[in-house]
Amino acid sequence: MRKKLLVGNWKMNKTPSEAKAFALGCKDMVDYAVAHGIDVGVGPTFVCLAAVKENAPKDLIVAAQNCHFKPNGAYTGEISIPMLKEIGISWVILGHSERREYNGETSKVCNEKIKALLAADMTPLYCCGESLETFEKGETKAWVKTQIEEGFEGLTAEEAKKIVVAYEPIWAIGTGKSATKEIAEDTIAFIRGVLRDHFGAAAEEIRILYGGSVKPGNVREYMSQPDIDGALVGGASLELDSYKGLIEGLVG
Ligand code: PGA
């Protein structure tokens, strides 16, 4: 049985004091999620990670939005896995479409990062998803298959199980135009099939989230689908009220 998961991707939002206020205010809702067997987390910016980690209940997963695959060195502006680990971070979001578009992050680079994270006993949250053009051409499945295969390249089934995947159609991110539950389920079931081809039964243990304009009002629809294990949420994860609404939607 895959455990439900909600992760808020804060992107480039919140100052450290704003992030701290969220962390201090989320205890009741995190307890409520835990009591219902749901994992919940947020992905603050690097400068907010410590503030959230130090002030949030220990059950709140705190994820970085990126990392480098090398442990140290001449990589100006980068953050390494040992740096994250030392401040208690054990999850990292990788391959988000915004990082792919604006920062040249490729699936192959994500694969290096995934391997480095797994070696450090950390959890990669690997994002995939197609553009509107690819969707309209009917090439979504071929596109995400390549992203998944490149991201998971060279891993064992034991390693693959430790990764969380998020399917986020780019045309649904921040647009208010969410994918229907049928489209989301169809693609996510397909992704699970690709994982099954490579890793066998381990695919049944890999959590796959939907992301793209998920709100408290539509999250239940996605959760009703057999292959969708939770949500990666941007805009609606920023405020405590709305985040609470998302958790309630996951509870059912
Ligand atoms: P959104 O973003 O919920 O604001 O559409 C989702 C994401 O980019 O992870």
mmCIF file of C-alpha atoms and ligand atoms in Angstrom:
data_model
loop_
_atom_site.group_PDB
_atom_site.id
_atom_site.type_symbol
_atom_site.label_atom_id
_atom_site.label_comp_id
_atom_site.label_asym_id
_atom_site.label_seq_id
_atom_site.Cartn_x
_atom_site.Cartn_y
_atom_site.Cartn_z
ATOM 1 C CA MET A 1 0.000 0.000 0.000
ATOM 2 C CA ARG A 2 1.550 3.291 -1.082
ATOM 3 C CA LYS A 3 1.322 6.053 1.505
ATOM 4 C CA LYS A 4 -0.368 9.256 0.327
ATOM 5 C CA LEU A 5 1.905 12.264 -0.050
ATOM 6 C CA LEU A 6 1.416 16.005 -0.371
ATOM 7 C CA VAL A 7 4.395 18.242 -1.158
ATOM 8 C CA GLY A 8 4.177 22.020 -1.452
ATOM 9 C CA ASN A 9 6.631 23.453 -3.949
ATOM 10 C CA TRP A 10 7.183 27.008 -2.767
ATOM 11 C CA LYS A 11 9.316 27.940 -5.778
ATOM 12 C CA MET A 12 10.832 31.453 -5.360
ATOM 13 C CA ASN A 13 8.340 32.539 -2.701
ATOM 14 C CA LYS A 14 8.561 33.481 0.990
ATOM 15 C CA THR A 15 11.336 35.225 2.896
ATOM 16 C CA PRO A 16 12.875 33.340 5.850
ATOM 17 C CA SER A 17 10.545 35.095 8.319
ATOM 18 C CA GLU A 18 7.491 34.207 6.220
ATOM 19 C CA ALA A 19 8.682 30.613 5.935
ATOM 20 C CA LYS A 20 9.220 30.490 9.694
ATOM 21 C CA ALA A 21 5.672 31.752 10.311
ATOM 22 C CA PHE A 22 4.289 28.922 8.156
ATOM 23 C CA ALA A 23 6.461 26.388 10.009
ATOM 24 C CA LEU A 24 5.266 27.611 13.393
ATOM 25 C CA GLY A 25 1.639 27.558 12.279
ATOM 26 C CA CYS A 26 1.435 24.131 10.674
ATOM 27 C CA LYS A 27 1.682 21.828 13.696
ATOM 28 C CA ASP A 28 -2.012 20.953 14.004
ATOM 29 C CA MET A 29 -2.400 20.195 10.322
ATOM 30 C CA VAL A 30 0.744 18.095 10.202
ATOM 31 C CA ASP A 31 -0.489 16.118 13.222
ATOM 32 C CA TYR A 32 -3.852 15.690 11.475
ATOM 33 C CA ALA A 33 -2.149 14.410 8.305
ATOM 34 C CA VAL A 34 0.037 11.998 10.272
ATOM 35 C CA ALA A 35 -2.988 10.713 12.181
ATOM 36 C CA HIS A 36 -4.553 9.878 8.796
ATOM 37 C CA GLY A 37 -1.445 8.130 7.482
ATOM 38 C CA ILE A 38 -0.487 10.902 5.084
ATOM 39 C CA ASP A 39 3.032 12.239 4.493
ATOM 40 C CA VAL A 40 3.197 16.004 4.082
ATOM 41 C CA GLY A 41 6.022 18.314 3.142
ATOM 42 C CA VAL A 42 7.088 21.638 1.734
ATOM 43 C CA GLY A 43 9.923 22.706 -0.546
ATOM 44 C CA PRO A 44 11.240 26.106 0.575
ATOM 45 C CA THR A 45 14.091 28.036 -1.079
ATOM 46 C CA PHE A 46 17.609 27.304 0.141
ATOM 47 C CA VAL A 47 17.726 30.352 2.416
ATOM 48 C CA CYS A 48 14.492 29.260 4.129
ATOM 49 C CA LEU A 49 15.322 25.579 4.662
ATOM 50 C CA ALA A 50 16.905 26.016 8.091
ATOM 51 C CA ALA A 51 14.108 28.308 9.318
ATOM 52 C CA VAL A 52 11.480 25.726 8.348
ATOM 53 C CA LYS A 53 13.456 22.751 9.617
ATOM 54 C CA GLU A 54 14.079 24.395 12.991
ATOM 55 C CA ASN A 55 10.523 25.586 13.562
ATOM 56 C CA ALA A 56 8.253 22.994 11.968
ATOM 57 C CA PRO A 57 7.092 19.757 13.609
ATOM 58 C CA LYS A 58 9.553 16.972 12.914
ATOM 59 C CA ASP A 59 7.015 15.078 10.800
ATOM 60 C CA LEU A 60 6.908 17.804 8.144
ATOM 61 C CA ILE A 61 9.105 16.746 5.231
ATOM 62 C CA VAL A 62 11.338 19.634 4.208
ATOM 63 C CA ALA A 63 12.635 19.353 0.649
ATOM 64 C CA ALA A 64 15.225 21.446 -1.161
ATOM 65 C CA GLN A 65 14.325 22.525 -4.697
ATOM 66 C CA ASN A 66 17.646 21.476 -6.214
ATOM 67 C CA CYS A 67 21.132 20.214 -5.370
ATOM 68 C CA HIS A 68 24.446 19.563 -7.097
ATOM 69 C CA PHE A 69 25.637 15.999 -7.639
ATOM 70 C CA LYS A 70 29.235 16.742 -6.599
ATOM 71 C CA PRO A 71 29.925 16.925 -2.854
ATOM 72 C CA ASN A 72 31.978 20.144 -3.103
ATOM 73 C CA GLY A 73 34.158 22.097 -5.499
ATOM 74 C CA ALA A 74 34.321 25.039 -7.871
ATOM 75 C CA TYR A 75 30.609 25.324 -8.710
ATOM 76 C CA THR A 76 29.667 28.914 -7.935
ATOM 77 C CA GLY A 77 26.084 29.342 -6.813
ATOM 78 C CA GLU A 78 25.468 25.641 -6.216
ATOM 79 C CA ILE A 79 24.452 23.754 -3.065
ATOM 80 C CA SER A 80 25.743 20.262 -2.307
ATOM 81 C CA ILE A 81 24.102 17.236 -0.743
ATOM 82 C CA PRO A 82 26.395 17.216 2.354
ATOM 83 C CA MET A 83 25.410 20.860 2.992
ATOM 84 C CA LEU A 84 21.729 19.934 2.911
ATOM 85 C CA LYS A 85 22.274 16.859 5.023
ATOM 86 C CA GLU A 86 24.056 18.802 7.733
ATOM 87 C CA ILE A 87 20.982 20.999 8.260
ATOM 88 C CA GLY A 88 18.698 17.958 8.379
ATOM 89 C CA ILE A 89 17.296 18.016 4.841
ATOM 90 C CA SER A 90 16.662 14.580 3.374
ATOM 91 C CA TRP A 91 14.450 15.291 0.340
ATOM 92 C CA VAL A 92 15.261 17.151 -2.887
ATOM 93 C CA ILE A 93 12.942 18.100 -5.765
ATOM 94 C CA LEU A 94 14.640 17.487 -9.113
ATOM 95 C CA GLY A 95 13.860 18.159 -12.752
ATOM 96 C CA HIS A 96 11.004 20.576 -12.203
ATOM 97 C CA SER A 97 9.938 21.991 -15.578
ATOM 98 C CA GLU A 98 10.904 25.505 -14.503
ATOM 99 C CA ARG A 99 14.443 24.336 -13.759
ATOM 100 C CA ARG A 100 14.510 22.403 -17.009
ATOM 101 C CA GLU A 101 13.399 25.514 -18.899
ATOM 102 C CA TYR A 102 15.346 28.290 -17.147
ATOM 103 C CA ASN A 103 18.368 26.458 -15.775
ATOM 104 C CA GLY A 104 19.060 23.842 -18.418
ATOM 105 C CA GLU A 105 18.414 20.909 -16.059
ATOM 106 C CA THR A 106 18.237 17.735 -18.142
ATOM 107 C CA SER A 107 17.031 14.263 -17.259
ATOM 108 C CA LYS A 108 20.636 13.050 -17.546
ATOM 109 C CA VAL A 109 21.829 15.589 -14.978
ATOM 110 C CA CYS A 110 18.885 14.594 -12.780
ATOM 111 C CA ASN A 111 20.086 10.998 -13.041
ATOM 112 C CA GLU A 112 23.486 12.036 -11.613
ATOM 113 C CA LYS A 113 21.713 13.886 -8.811
ATOM 114 C CA ILE A 114 19.388 10.941 -8.129
ATOM 115 C CA LYS A 115 22.355 8.591 -7.788
ATOM 116 C CA ALA A 116 24.163 11.015 -5.475
ATOM 117 C CA LEU A 117 21.050 11.468 -3.327
ATOM 118 C CA LEU A 118 20.413 7.744 -3.035
ATOM 119 C CA ALA A 119 24.063 7.197 -2.072
ATOM 120 C CA ALA A 120 23.502 9.758 0.694
ATOM 121 C CA ASP A 121 20.338 7.963 1.814
ATOM 122 C CA MET A 122 18.120 10.845 0.723
ATOM 123 C CA THR A 123 14.861 10.957 -1.222
ATOM 124 C CA PRO A 124 14.732 12.407 -4.743
ATOM 125 C CA LEU A 125 11.375 13.781 -5.917
ATOM 126 C CA TYR A 126 11.796 13.578 -9.676
ATOM 127 C CA CYS A 127 9.481 15.658 -11.896
ATOM 128 C CA CYS A 128 8.486 14.977 -15.464
ATOM 129 C CA GLY A 129 5.890 16.390 -17.808
ATOM 130 C CA GLU A 130 5.264 17.623 -21.330
ATOM 131 C CA SER A 131 4.687 21.012 -22.963
ATOM 132 C CA LEU A 132 1.359 22.049 -24.463
ATOM 133 C CA GLU A 133 2.787 21.490 -27.932
ATOM 134 C CA THR A 134 3.823 17.918 -27.109
ATOM 135 C CA PHE A 135 0.438 17.278 -25.494
ATOM 136 C CA GLU A 136 -1.437 18.598 -28.530
ATOM 137 C CA LYS A 137 0.654 16.457 -30.866
ATOM 138 C CA GLY A 138 -0.348 13.412 -28.819
ATOM 139 C CA GLU A 139 3.266 12.709 -27.874
ATOM 140 C CA THR A 140 2.956 12.916 -24.098
ATOM 141 C CA LYS A 141 3.725 9.257 -23.446
ATOM 142 C CA ALA A 142 6.843 9.090 -25.607
ATOM 143 C CA TRP A 143 8.069 12.287 -23.935
ATOM 144 C CA VAL A 144 7.594 11.213 -20.339
ATOM 145 C CA LYS A 145 8.929 7.723 -21.098
ATOM 146 C CA THR A 146 12.250 9.268 -22.143
ATOM 147 C CA GLN A 147 12.314 11.514 -19.072
ATOM 148 C CA ILE A 148 11.631 8.552 -16.787
ATOM 149 C CA GLU A 149 14.112 6.220 -18.483
ATOM 150 C CA GLU A 150 16.894 8.818 -18.476
ATOM 151 C CA GLY A 151 16.206 9.822 -14.878
ATOM 152 C CA PHE A 152 16.168 6.197 -13.624
ATOM 153 C CA GLU A 153 19.051 4.987 -15.813
ATOM 154 C CA GLY A 154 21.389 2.506 -14.144
ATOM 155 C CA LEU A 155 19.384 2.066 -10.938
ATOM 156 C CA THR A 156 18.450 -1.193 -9.267
ATOM 157 C CA ALA A 157 14.846 -1.966 -8.329
ATOM 158 C CA GLU A 158 15.793 -1.449 -4.674
ATOM 159 C CA GLU A 159 17.016 2.062 -5.509
ATOM 160 C CA ALA A 160 14.109 2.893 -7.816
ATOM 161 C CA LYS A 161 11.664 2.203 -4.978
ATOM 162 C CA LYS A 162 13.130 5.071 -2.972
ATOM 163 C CA ILE A 163 12.316 7.691 -5.608
ATOM 164 C CA VAL A 164 9.107 9.698 -5.698
ATOM 165 C CA VAL A 165 7.904 10.794 -9.150
ATOM 166 C CA ALA A 166 5.746 13.804 -9.956
ATOM 167 C CA TYR A 167 3.934 14.057 -13.274
ATOM 168 C CA GLU A 168 3.328 17.715 -14.016
ATOM 169 C CA PRO A 169 2.082 18.681 -17.473
ATOM 170 C CA ILE A 170 3.717 22.062 -18.118
ATOM 171 C CA TRP A 171 0.506 23.444 -19.591
ATOM 172 C CA ALA A 172 -1.209 22.885 -16.242
ATOM 173 C CA ILE A 173 1.412 24.526 -14.008
ATOM 174 C CA GLY A 174 0.351 27.867 -12.586
ATOM 175 C CA THR A 175 -2.242 28.276 -15.322
ATOM 176 C CA GLY A 176 -5.373 27.290 -13.440
ATOM 177 C CA LYS A 177 -5.901 24.828 -16.294
ATOM 178 C CA SER A 178 -5.440 21.538 -14.446
ATOM 179 C CA ALA A 179 -5.368 18.238 -16.319
ATOM 180 C CA THR A 180 -8.563 16.240 -15.951
ATOM 181 C CA LYS A 181 -8.323 13.352 -13.530
ATOM 182 C CA GLU A 182 -8.616 10.988 -16.491
ATOM 183 C CA ILE A 183 -5.634 12.531 -18.304
ATOM 184 C CA ALA A 184 -3.587 12.569 -15.100
ATOM 185 C CA GLU A 185 -4.445 8.934 -14.312
ATOM 186 C CA ASP A 186 -3.803 7.792 -17.872
ATOM 187 C CA THR A 187 -0.305 9.282 -17.944
ATOM 188 C CA ILE A 188 0.551 8.258 -14.398
ATOM 189 C CA ALA A 189 -0.576 4.658 -14.993
ATOM 190 C CA PHE A 190 1.578 4.718 -18.127
ATOM 191 C CA ILE A 191 4.579 5.953 -16.101
ATOM 192 C CA ARG A 192 4.018 3.121 -13.622
ATOM 193 C CA GLY A 193 3.990 0.732 -16.573
ATOM 194 C CA VAL A 194 7.344 2.072 -17.803
ATOM 195 C CA LEU A 195 8.752 1.617 -14.299
ATOM 196 C CA ARG A 196 7.299 -1.920 -14.179
ATOM 197 C CA ASP A 197 9.053 -2.787 -17.449
ATOM 198 C CA HIS A 198 12.382 -1.808 -15.911
ATOM 199 C CA PHE A 199 11.986 -2.639 -12.236
ATOM 200 C CA GLY A 200 9.212 -5.240 -12.040
ATOM 201 C CA ALA A 201 7.140 -5.358 -8.883
ATOM 202 C CA ALA A 202 9.096 -2.456 -7.355
ATOM 203 C CA ALA A 203 6.977 -0.164 -9.554
ATOM 204 C CA GLU A 204 3.979 -0.857 -7.327
ATOM 205 C CA GLU A 205 5.847 0.734 -4.430
ATOM 206 C CA ILE A 206 6.925 3.909 -6.209
ATOM 207 C CA ARG A 207 4.794 6.888 -5.303
ATOM 208 C CA ILE A 208 3.689 9.009 -8.260
ATOM 209 C CA LEU A 209 2.160 12.431 -7.669
ATOM 210 C CA TYR A 210 0.150 14.662 -9.954
ATOM 211 C CA GLY A 211 1.025 18.362 -10.132
ATOM 212 C CA GLY A 212 -0.361 21.341 -12.028
ATOM 213 C CA SER A 213 -3.004 23.730 -10.660
ATOM 214 C CA VAL A 214 -3.971 21.395 -7.823
ATOM 215 C CA LYS A 215 -6.246 23.222 -5.371
ATOM 216 C CA PRO A 216 -8.230 22.276 -2.258
ATOM 217 C CA GLY A 217 -11.281 22.093 -4.541
ATOM 218 C CA ASN A 218 -9.915 19.545 -7.027
ATOM 219 C CA VAL A 219 -7.374 17.460 -5.093
ATOM 220 C CA ARG A 220 -9.993 14.829 -4.128
ATOM 221 C CA GLU A 221 -10.665 14.038 -7.788
ATOM 222 C CA TYR A 222 -7.034 13.141 -8.367
ATOM 223 C CA MET A 223 -6.845 11.115 -5.177
ATOM 224 C CA SER A 224 -9.788 9.007 -6.351
ATOM 225 C CA GLN A 225 -7.606 7.604 -9.139
ATOM 226 C CA PRO A 226 -5.850 4.270 -8.532
ATOM 227 C CA ASP A 227 -2.348 5.268 -9.647
ATOM 228 C CA ILE A 228 -2.224 8.799 -8.235
ATOM 229 C CA ASP A 229 -0.609 8.771 -4.806
ATOM 230 C CA GLY A 230 -0.693 12.456 -3.989
ATOM 231 C CA ALA A 231 0.087 15.916 -5.247
ATOM 232 C CA LEU A 232 2.933 18.346 -5.824
ATOM 233 C CA VAL A 233 1.385 21.764 -5.365
ATOM 234 C CA GLY A 234 2.730 25.234 -6.077
ATOM 235 C CA GLY A 235 0.437 28.239 -5.570
ATOM 236 C CA ALA A 236 -2.097 26.532 -3.291
ATOM 237 C CA SER A 237 0.619 25.353 -0.886
ATOM 238 C CA LEU A 238 1.783 28.818 0.144
ATOM 239 C CA GLU A 239 -0.857 29.769 2.678
ATOM 240 C CA LEU A 240 -1.723 27.733 5.764
ATOM 241 C CA ASP A 241 -5.490 27.763 5.096
ATOM 242 C CA SER A 242 -5.150 26.510 1.585
ATOM 243 C CA TYR A 243 -2.491 23.937 2.573
ATOM 244 C CA LYS A 244 -4.892 22.659 5.208
ATOM 245 C CA GLY A 245 -7.601 22.384 2.535
ATOM 246 C CA LEU A 246 -5.250 20.256 0.454
ATOM 247 C CA ILE A 247 -4.579 17.920 3.380
ATOM 248 C CA GLU A 248 -8.318 17.576 3.977
ATOM 249 C CA GLY A 249 -8.714 16.649 0.323
ATOM 250 C CA LEU A 250 -6.078 13.946 0.651
ATOM 251 C CA VAL A 251 -7.736 12.556 3.770
ATOM 252 C CA GLY A 252 -10.846 12.006 1.648
HETATM 253 P P1 PGA B 1 0.951 25.026 -9.382
HETATM 254 O O1 PGA B 1 2.473 24.514 -9.507
HETATM 255 O O2 PGA B 1 0.286 24.171 -8.348
HETATM 256 O O3 PGA B 1 1.059 26.477 -8.944
HETATM 257 O O4 PGA B 1 0.328 24.871 -10.722
HETATM 258 C C1 PGA B 1 2.770 23.152 -9.443
HETATM 259 C C2 PGA B 1 4.255 22.928 -9.581
HETATM 260 O O5 PGA B 1 4.900 23.605 -10.393
HETATM 261 O O6 PGA B 1 4.820 22.079 -8.877
#
